[in-house]
Amino acid sequence: MNRILPLSILALAILALATLMLVVVPGMQINAQPATPGLQPYTAIQLRGRQTYVSMGCVYCHSQQPRSTDQGPDGERGWGRPAIASDYAYDSPHLLGTMRTGPDLSNIGARLPNQAWHLAHLYQPRSVSAWSIMPAYSFLFEVKERAAPGDVVVRIPNGRGPKHGVLVAKPEAIDLVAYLQSLDRTMVAPAHAERDDGYAKSER
Amino acid sequence: MEPTIGLLLALSFLVSLLALTFLIWAVSSRQMAFNQAQARTIFVAGEEGHADNPGISPNADDDTHHFDPARAGIDAISARPVTILLTTAVLWLVVGSIFGLTASLKLHWPDWLGDEAWLTFGRVRTIHLNIVIYGWSSLGLLGVVFWVAPRMFHTRLRHPHLAEVGALIWNLALLAAVFALATGWTDGEEWLEIPWQIDMLLAVASACFVLPLLRTAAARNVHHIYVTGWYWMAAICWFPVLFVIANLPGLFVGAQQATVNWWFAHNVLGLWLTPLGVGAGYYFIPKIIGKPIYSYSLSLLGFWALALFYSQVGIHHLIGGPVPTWVVTLSIVHSVMMFVPVITVAINQHVTVAQNMWAFKQSIALRFVSLGAICYTLASFQGSIEALRSINTVVHFTQYTVGHAHLGAYTFLSFTLFGAVYHMMPRITGCSWPWPRLIPVHFWLVVIGFTVYFVALSIGGIYQGLAMLDATRPFADSVILLKPYLESRSVGGALMTLGHFVFAAHFAAILLQRRPAAVSSAPMTQPVVAA
Ligand code: HEM
């Protein structure tokens, strides 16, 4: 191999092939499916909250892609039915995640709809679960002398809150919780949904 | 899905046809004529048979060093861009390690440094990843490329200023990226966090490296392009294409975006950092030993197999996920096929070292490089196995993956780079390493540190995965059992970071050392013809 041009062209052709196989063809298949019936686009508030989720890097500890019951106990843990491609029709950036330092959050809105719980948990996860290693997002809150009208006041259990004043959620925290509450992919999956069925038990 | 399958069949047929045509052309035009003699193009006359171990041993007489005036002229021209690339790479290594250690500590001390958004785990981790990949590994390996390529091609580096401009833009872009990520401005996909606006700068910078390498290769004074050259030229063409496609804004959403994400993320390893690192191993191992590589014809198979298989492994990051079964299976098959190129490289590199163990004992640069090569073999074997569905179910969402990532991205690339830097810097500066005894200190700190790191996360990750798969155990179990392993990782990571401080201090010392007058060679104006 002593020619630069053929080498470069062949190398780029191989990359083009890989792009076709991993990006173009699966993309055509995925895009041929409409959004899962019942899936709602995000509202402006939820999108703002989603942006906070992205910028805080929650994805490095939380996946959003329940596995099938043939593969693992995700369903039994209450994380939801197996994820299908059309569940993500409105997601950009996608937040599938590759790590489960914390639980899967695909359906956290259905599982834990309570705003007060989420706010307290975000302020100090160890006020809710002493064993948690999730970071505290206390900078999404502020301590005030007294709450102004319209402020969302947050109460922290187990004496983990600030010693003086009242704790008020900043708009970022409220939006983030709105996003978490919107995470609900419990609607029925259509018959020919796209997902990796490689673990399916043979009776299917 | 009839049309899709039809399309795929037609496509694979077309590709085989093209490959066949190419092969016929290649054989008929003697492109494939291959012999062991070509493996010797990395030597100049008189070099073969002598170990090349400059400026390292405390006793200068031990260094068998073949002085070649043509090489000295070549080196004088590459020295500047290479020094810029290596110096900034080492700076990024130090900063990146601090961020890595911080991220590691935060996983078991979650309330430490928790009051500010830019110090939250998600951001510190992202900054760590981007600095070590785009700062340390990429810039460092580019430094190696621009040092070795002119020597390998027996001609001076073309467009050295373009390479310097590339290095400058790349560093400025990365600096901007770190600030962006710290303030929460991110594109949000793993490995593609840097905002695409800044990525475009990086793409321009990466394009600046294409011409210098290809022009130097075209102007070479040897007929044959040594195997290292194939890897590097392919990589330098692949990266800008990959990087631009993956960063085009607004093109992809949802599950398709996930396939693009992992197509990119694994290709940036497989088609960028890996060929740069493997190419470096293919050069330094025989060069330091002074004997050609074990089986030169095997290296051709290894190269094309890497290109074909590695480019399609990315979707093994989405096993069990919301993407079509066949793409996942395709990536798993290619992941397993990676045994082919990895074994060919392993035979070539490890057998060459094994037959010359005296050199392994004598040269600490070789010790680093060949340990890096061994870790490439191990990380690749581990990756192929990790892609199997039964194994992936256990380890996919766990810390085991982080252990694997560091076996590849850390030991393979970084050890290769450490060895390369120890080998190159005495030539670049014309000085010996001022404190040779620090080199083994660096070596053992990172080797022991990494061993602790890897063993802890591998064991902890498997337990974590098994706990999550067991429906009778609460999720909390998987978090609680992990803590001691995370703490051990911090211990290992702290040793590694300390090793990097030692390395960086030594690097600064050799760089700032006053040069002996004899070696500060005048810039060569005439074209250099190699011996
Ligand atoms: C110096 C000591 C180092 C420490 C303490 C360290 C620590 C870490 C930590 C804590 C993470 C995040 C893992 C997670 O999300 O749970 C990480 C990720 C990563 N680091 Fe390092 N690191 C170090 C050096 C390096 C170096 C030098 C490289 C590459 C040359 C590297 C490459 C990576 C990669 C590729 C990831 C992403 C892993 C994944 O997502 O699976 N690290 N590191």
PDB file of N, CA, C and O and ligand atoms in Angstrom, chain A residues 60 99, chain B residues 93 97 100-101 103-104 107 121 125 128-129 132-133 136-137 190-191 399 401-402 405-406 409-410 414 453 489 493-494 496-497 500, ligand 1:
ATOM      1  N   TYR A  60     -26.028  11.266  33.346  1.00  0.00           N
ATOM      2  CA  TYR A  60     -24.878  10.419  33.660  1.00  0.00           C
ATOM      3  C   TYR A  60     -25.154   9.452  34.800  1.00  0.00           C
ATOM      4  O   TYR A  60     -24.306   8.613  35.096  1.00  0.00           O
ATOM      5  N   MET A  99     -26.135   4.741  32.176  1.00  0.00           N
ATOM      6  CA  MET A  99     -25.706   4.458  33.540  1.00  0.00           C
ATOM      7  C   MET A  99     -26.920   4.429  34.452  1.00  0.00           C
ATOM      8  O   MET A  99     -27.870   5.185  34.260  1.00  0.00           O
TER       9      MET A  99
ATOM     10  N   LEU B  93      -3.751  17.164  30.524  1.00  0.00           N
ATOM     11  CA  LEU B  93      -3.764  15.938  31.330  1.00  0.00           C
ATOM     12  C   LEU B  93      -3.880  16.279  32.813  1.00  0.00           C
ATOM     13  O   LEU B  93      -4.657  15.674  33.549  1.00  0.00           O
ATOM     14  N   SER B  97      -7.134  15.390  34.917  1.00  0.00           N
ATOM     15  CA  SER B  97      -7.051  14.442  36.027  1.00  0.00           C
ATOM     16  C   SER B  97      -7.685  15.024  37.289  1.00  0.00           C
ATOM     17  O   SER B  97      -8.346  14.317  38.044  1.00  0.00           O
ATOM     18  N   GLY B 100     -11.251  14.597  36.916  1.00  0.00           N
ATOM     19  CA  GLY B 100     -11.628  13.198  37.070  1.00  0.00           C
ATOM     20  C   GLY B 100     -11.657  12.790  38.525  1.00  0.00           C
ATOM     21  O   GLY B 100     -12.600  12.158  39.001  1.00  0.00           O
ATOM     22  N   LEU B 101     -10.621  13.202  39.254  1.00  0.00           N
ATOM     23  CA  LEU B 101     -10.553  12.853  40.666  1.00  0.00           C
ATOM     24  C   LEU B 101     -11.701  13.520  41.430  1.00  0.00           C
ATOM     25  O   LEU B 101     -12.311  12.912  42.312  1.00  0.00           O
ATOM     26  N   ALA B 103     -14.658  14.305  40.240  1.00  0.00           N
ATOM     27  CA  ALA B 103     -15.891  13.566  39.932  1.00  0.00           C
ATOM     28  C   ALA B 103     -15.940  12.279  40.738  1.00  0.00           C
ATOM     29  O   ALA B 103     -16.989  11.907  41.281  1.00  0.00           O
ATOM     30  N   SER B 104     -14.789  11.616  40.818  1.00  0.00           N
ATOM     31  CA  SER B 104     -14.746  10.355  41.541  1.00  0.00           C
ATOM     32  C   SER B 104     -15.080  10.552  43.026  1.00  0.00           C
ATOM     33  O   SER B 104     -15.886   9.812  43.598  1.00  0.00           O
ATOM     34  N   LEU B 107     -18.730  11.114  43.922  1.00  0.00           N
ATOM     35  CA  LEU B 107     -19.651   9.984  43.889  1.00  0.00           C
ATOM     36  C   LEU B 107     -19.805   9.322  45.254  1.00  0.00           C
ATOM     37  O   LEU B 107     -20.807   8.667  45.516  1.00  0.00           O
ATOM     38  N   PHE B 121     -21.686  17.127  39.983  1.00  0.00           N
ATOM     39  CA  PHE B 121     -21.079  15.938  39.381  1.00  0.00           C
ATOM     40  C   PHE B 121     -21.243  15.910  37.860  1.00  0.00           C
ATOM     41  O   PHE B 121     -20.279  15.685  37.118  1.00  0.00           O
ATOM     42  N   ARG B 125     -17.839  15.786  35.592  1.00  0.00           N
ATOM     43  CA  ARG B 125     -17.590  14.565  34.827  1.00  0.00           C
ATOM     44  C   ARG B 125     -17.477  14.869  33.328  1.00  0.00           C
ATOM     45  O   ARG B 125     -16.586  14.365  32.644  1.00  0.00           O
ATOM     46  N   HIS B 128     -14.253  16.575  32.621  1.00  0.00           N
ATOM     47  CA  HIS B 128     -13.183  15.573  32.658  1.00  0.00           C
ATOM     48  C   HIS B 128     -13.087  14.821  31.332  1.00  0.00           C
ATOM     49  O   HIS B 128     -12.038  14.742  30.712  1.00  0.00           O
ATOM     50  N   LEU B 129     -14.212  14.276  30.896  1.00  0.00           N
ATOM     51  CA  LEU B 129     -14.202  13.454  29.685  1.00  0.00           C
ATOM     52  C   LEU B 129     -13.683  14.259  28.489  1.00  0.00           C
ATOM     53  O   LEU B 129     -12.812  13.812  27.746  1.00  0.00           O
ATOM     54  N   VAL B 132      -9.834  15.053  28.740  1.00  0.00           N
ATOM     55  CA  VAL B 132      -8.879  13.959  28.534  1.00  0.00           C
ATOM     56  C   VAL B 132      -8.951  13.421  27.103  1.00  0.00           C
ATOM     57  O   VAL B 132      -7.939  12.983  26.553  1.00  0.00           O
ATOM     58  N   ILE B 133     -10.119  13.475  26.490  1.00  0.00           N
ATOM     59  CA  ILE B 133     -10.224  12.953  25.122  1.00  0.00           C
ATOM     60  C   ILE B 133      -9.714  13.972  24.104  1.00  0.00           C
ATOM     61  O   ILE B 133      -8.843  13.685  23.296  1.00  0.00           O
ATOM     62  N   TRP B 136      -5.885  15.989  26.199  1.00  0.00           N
ATOM     63  CA  TRP B 136      -4.714  15.128  26.384  1.00  0.00           C
ATOM     64  C   TRP B 136      -4.531  14.123  25.244  1.00  0.00           C
ATOM     65  O   TRP B 136      -3.528  14.171  24.537  1.00  0.00           O
ATOM     66  N   SER B 137      -5.497  13.229  25.026  1.00  0.00           N
ATOM     67  CA  SER B 137      -5.256  12.135  24.081  1.00  0.00           C
ATOM     68  C   SER B 137      -5.093  12.649  22.656  1.00  0.00           C
ATOM     69  O   SER B 137      -4.147  12.283  21.959  1.00  0.00           O
ATOM     70  N   GLU B 190     -23.807  12.320  25.315  1.00  0.00           N
ATOM     71  CA  GLU B 190     -22.516  11.844  25.781  1.00  0.00           C
ATOM     72  C   GLU B 190     -21.511  11.856  24.639  1.00  0.00           C
ATOM     73  O   GLU B 190     -21.807  11.395  23.543  1.00  0.00           O
ATOM     74  N   TRP B 191     -20.337  12.344  24.899  1.00  0.00           N
ATOM     75  CA  TRP B 191     -19.242  12.483  23.937  1.00  0.00           C
ATOM     76  C   TRP B 191     -19.472  13.623  22.952  1.00  0.00           C
ATOM     77  O   TRP B 191     -18.597  13.952  22.167  1.00  0.00           O
ATOM     78  N   GLN B 399     -20.804   0.603  36.776  1.00  0.00           N
ATOM     79  CA  GLN B 399     -19.448   1.144  36.822  1.00  0.00           C
ATOM     80  C   GLN B 399     -18.440   0.258  36.101  1.00  0.00           C
ATOM     81  O   GLN B 399     -17.329   0.696  35.811  1.00  0.00           O
ATOM     82  N   THR B 401     -18.471  -0.539  33.133  1.00  0.00           N
ATOM     83  CA  THR B 401     -18.190   0.132  31.862  1.00  0.00           C
ATOM     84  C   THR B 401     -17.136   1.213  32.030  1.00  0.00           C
ATOM     85  O   THR B 401     -16.323   1.445  31.143  1.00  0.00           O
ATOM     86  N   VAL B 402     -17.172   1.896  33.157  1.00  0.00           N
ATOM     87  CA  VAL B 402     -16.195   2.957  33.386  1.00  0.00           C
ATOM     88  C   VAL B 402     -14.808   2.338  33.535  1.00  0.00           C
ATOM     89  O   VAL B 402     -13.817   2.877  33.012  1.00  0.00           O
ATOM     90  N   ALA B 405     -13.746   1.614  30.079  1.00  0.00           N
ATOM     91  CA  ALA B 405     -13.389   2.846  29.367  1.00  0.00           C
ATOM     92  C   ALA B 405     -11.977   3.281  29.729  1.00  0.00           C
ATOM     93  O   ALA B 405     -11.210   3.726  28.877  1.00  0.00           O
ATOM     94  N   HIS B 406     -11.625   3.140  30.992  1.00  0.00           N
ATOM     95  CA  HIS B 406     -10.284   3.578  31.382  1.00  0.00           C
ATOM     96  C   HIS B 406      -9.201   2.589  30.962  1.00  0.00           C
ATOM     97  O   HIS B 406      -8.076   2.989  30.697  1.00  0.00           O
ATOM     98  N   ALA B 409      -9.200   3.918  27.145  1.00  0.00           N
ATOM     99  CA  ALA B 409      -8.822   5.322  26.952  1.00  0.00           C
ATOM    100  C   ALA B 409      -7.656   5.707  27.849  1.00  0.00           C
ATOM    101  O   ALA B 409      -6.871   6.577  27.500  1.00  0.00           O
ATOM    102  N   TYR B 410      -7.551   5.077  29.007  1.00  0.00           N
ATOM    103  CA  TYR B 410      -6.443   5.460  29.872  1.00  0.00           C
ATOM    104  C   TYR B 410      -5.194   4.636  29.607  1.00  0.00           C
ATOM    105  O   TYR B 410      -4.206   5.146  29.094  1.00  0.00           O
ATOM    106  N   SER B 414      -2.909   6.458  27.059  1.00  0.00           N
ATOM    107  CA  SER B 414      -2.032   7.288  27.877  1.00  0.00           C
ATOM    108  C   SER B 414      -0.669   6.648  28.071  1.00  0.00           C
ATOM    109  O   SER B 414       0.348   7.331  28.026  1.00  0.00           O
ATOM    110  N   TYR B 453      -7.847   1.094  40.536  1.00  0.00           N
ATOM    111  CA  TYR B 453      -9.005   1.683  39.859  1.00  0.00           C
ATOM    112  C   TYR B 453      -9.797   0.607  39.138  1.00  0.00           C
ATOM    113  O   TYR B 453     -11.005   0.445  39.313  1.00  0.00           O
ATOM    114  N   ARG B 489     -11.780   3.352  44.039  1.00  0.00           N
ATOM    115  CA  ARG B 489     -11.465   3.983  42.767  1.00  0.00           C
ATOM    116  C   ARG B 489     -10.833   5.353  42.997  1.00  0.00           C
ATOM    117  O   ARG B 489      -9.907   5.754  42.294  1.00  0.00           O
ATOM    118  N   GLY B 493      -7.425   6.515  41.617  1.00  0.00           N
ATOM    119  CA  GLY B 493      -7.399   7.725  40.796  1.00  0.00           C
ATOM    120  C   GLY B 493      -6.452   8.769  41.371  1.00  0.00           C
ATOM    121  O   GLY B 493      -5.797   9.499  40.627  1.00  0.00           O
ATOM    122  N   ALA B 494      -6.369   8.843  42.711  1.00  0.00           N
ATOM    123  CA  ALA B 494      -5.464   9.816  43.329  1.00  0.00           C
ATOM    124  C   ALA B 494      -4.019   9.461  43.023  1.00  0.00           C
ATOM    125  O   ALA B 494      -3.195  10.335  42.719  1.00  0.00           O
ATOM    126  N   MET B 496      -2.985   7.839  40.363  1.00  0.00           N
ATOM    127  CA  MET B 496      -2.772   8.173  38.959  1.00  0.00           C
ATOM    128  C   MET B 496      -2.527   9.674  38.804  1.00  0.00           C
ATOM    129  O   MET B 496      -1.610  10.114  38.104  1.00  0.00           O
ATOM    130  N   THR B 497      -3.368  10.466  39.478  1.00  0.00           N
ATOM    131  CA  THR B 497      -3.233  11.919  39.369  1.00  0.00           C
ATOM    132  C   THR B 497      -1.859  12.364  39.869  1.00  0.00           C
ATOM    133  O   THR B 497      -1.198  13.204  39.252  1.00  0.00           O
ATOM    134  N   HIS B 500       0.618  11.765  37.341  1.00  0.00           N
ATOM    135  CA  HIS B 500       0.565  12.768  36.267  1.00  0.00           C
ATOM    136  C   HIS B 500       1.272  14.060  36.682  1.00  0.00           C
ATOM    137  O   HIS B 500       1.875  14.728  35.846  1.00  0.00           O
TER     138      HIS B 500
HETATM  139  C1  HEM C   1      -6.358  10.625  36.552  1.00  0.00           C
HETATM  140  C2  HEM C   1      -7.224   9.933  37.097  1.00  0.00           C
HETATM  141  C3  HEM C   1      -8.618   9.756  36.555  1.00  0.00           C
HETATM  142  C4  HEM C   1      -9.722   9.655  37.349  1.00  0.00           C
HETATM  143  C5  HEM C   1      -9.754   9.717  38.847  1.00  0.00           C
HETATM  144  C6  HEM C   1     -10.854   9.488  36.489  1.00  0.00           C
HETATM  145  C7  HEM C   1     -12.158   9.386  36.913  1.00  0.00           C
HETATM  146  C8  HEM C   1     -13.285   9.342  36.111  1.00  0.00           C
HETATM  147  C9  HEM C   1     -14.652   9.398  36.563  1.00  0.00           C
HETATM  148  C10 HEM C   1     -15.106   9.522  38.000  1.00  0.00           C
HETATM  149  C11 HEM C   1     -15.465   9.290  35.481  1.00  0.00           C
HETATM  150  C12 HEM C   1     -16.997   9.327  35.468  1.00  0.00           C
HETATM  151  C13 HEM C   1     -17.561   7.959  35.576  1.00  0.00           C
HETATM  152  C14 HEM C   1     -19.053   7.972  35.793  1.00  0.00           C
HETATM  153  O1  HEM C   1     -19.772   8.660  35.073  1.00  0.00           O
HETATM  154  O2  HEM C   1     -19.526   7.300  36.712  1.00  0.00           O
HETATM  155  C15 HEM C   1     -14.605   9.156  34.331  1.00  0.00           C
HETATM  156  C16 HEM C   1     -15.057   8.985  33.036  1.00  0.00           C
HETATM  157  C17 HEM C   1     -14.230   8.804  31.953  1.00  0.00           C
HETATM  158  N1  HEM C   1     -12.840   8.970  31.939  1.00  0.00           N
HETATM  159 FE1  HEM C   1     -11.628   9.223  33.541  1.00  0.00          FE
HETATM  160  N2  HEM C   1     -10.427   9.465  35.185  1.00  0.00           N
HETATM  161  C18 HEM C   1      -9.064   9.642  35.180  1.00  0.00           C
HETATM  162  C19 HEM C   1      -8.248   9.729  34.055  1.00  0.00           C
HETATM  163  C20 HEM C   1      -8.693   9.529  32.751  1.00  0.00           C
HETATM  164  C21 HEM C   1      -7.863   9.610  31.586  1.00  0.00           C
HETATM  165  C22 HEM C   1      -6.408  10.017  31.566  1.00  0.00           C
HETATM  166  C23 HEM C   1      -8.668   9.274  30.521  1.00  0.00           C
HETATM  167  C24 HEM C   1      -8.357   9.170  29.059  1.00  0.00           C
HETATM  168  C25 HEM C   1      -7.257   9.345  28.491  1.00  0.00           C
HETATM  169  C26 HEM C   1     -10.002   9.032  31.015  1.00  0.00           C
HETATM  170  C27 HEM C   1     -11.095   8.700  30.236  1.00  0.00           C
HETATM  171  C28 HEM C   1     -12.402   8.663  30.670  1.00  0.00           C
HETATM  172  C29 HEM C   1     -13.530   8.274  29.862  1.00  0.00           C
HETATM  173  C30 HEM C   1     -13.479   7.827  28.409  1.00  0.00           C
HETATM  174  C31 HEM C   1     -14.685   8.373  30.666  1.00  0.00           C
HETATM  175  C32 HEM C   1     -16.138   8.050  30.256  1.00  0.00           C
HETATM  176  C33 HEM C   1     -16.490   6.684  30.810  1.00  0.00           C
HETATM  177  C34 HEM C   1     -17.883   6.193  30.470  1.00  0.00           C
HETATM  178  O3  HEM C   1     -18.781   6.974  30.202  1.00  0.00           O
HETATM  179  O4  HEM C   1     -18.086   4.959  30.474  1.00  0.00           O
HETATM  180  N3  HEM C   1      -9.978   9.208  32.385  1.00  0.00           N
HETATM  181  N4  HEM C   1     -13.277   9.194  34.741  1.00  0.00           N
END
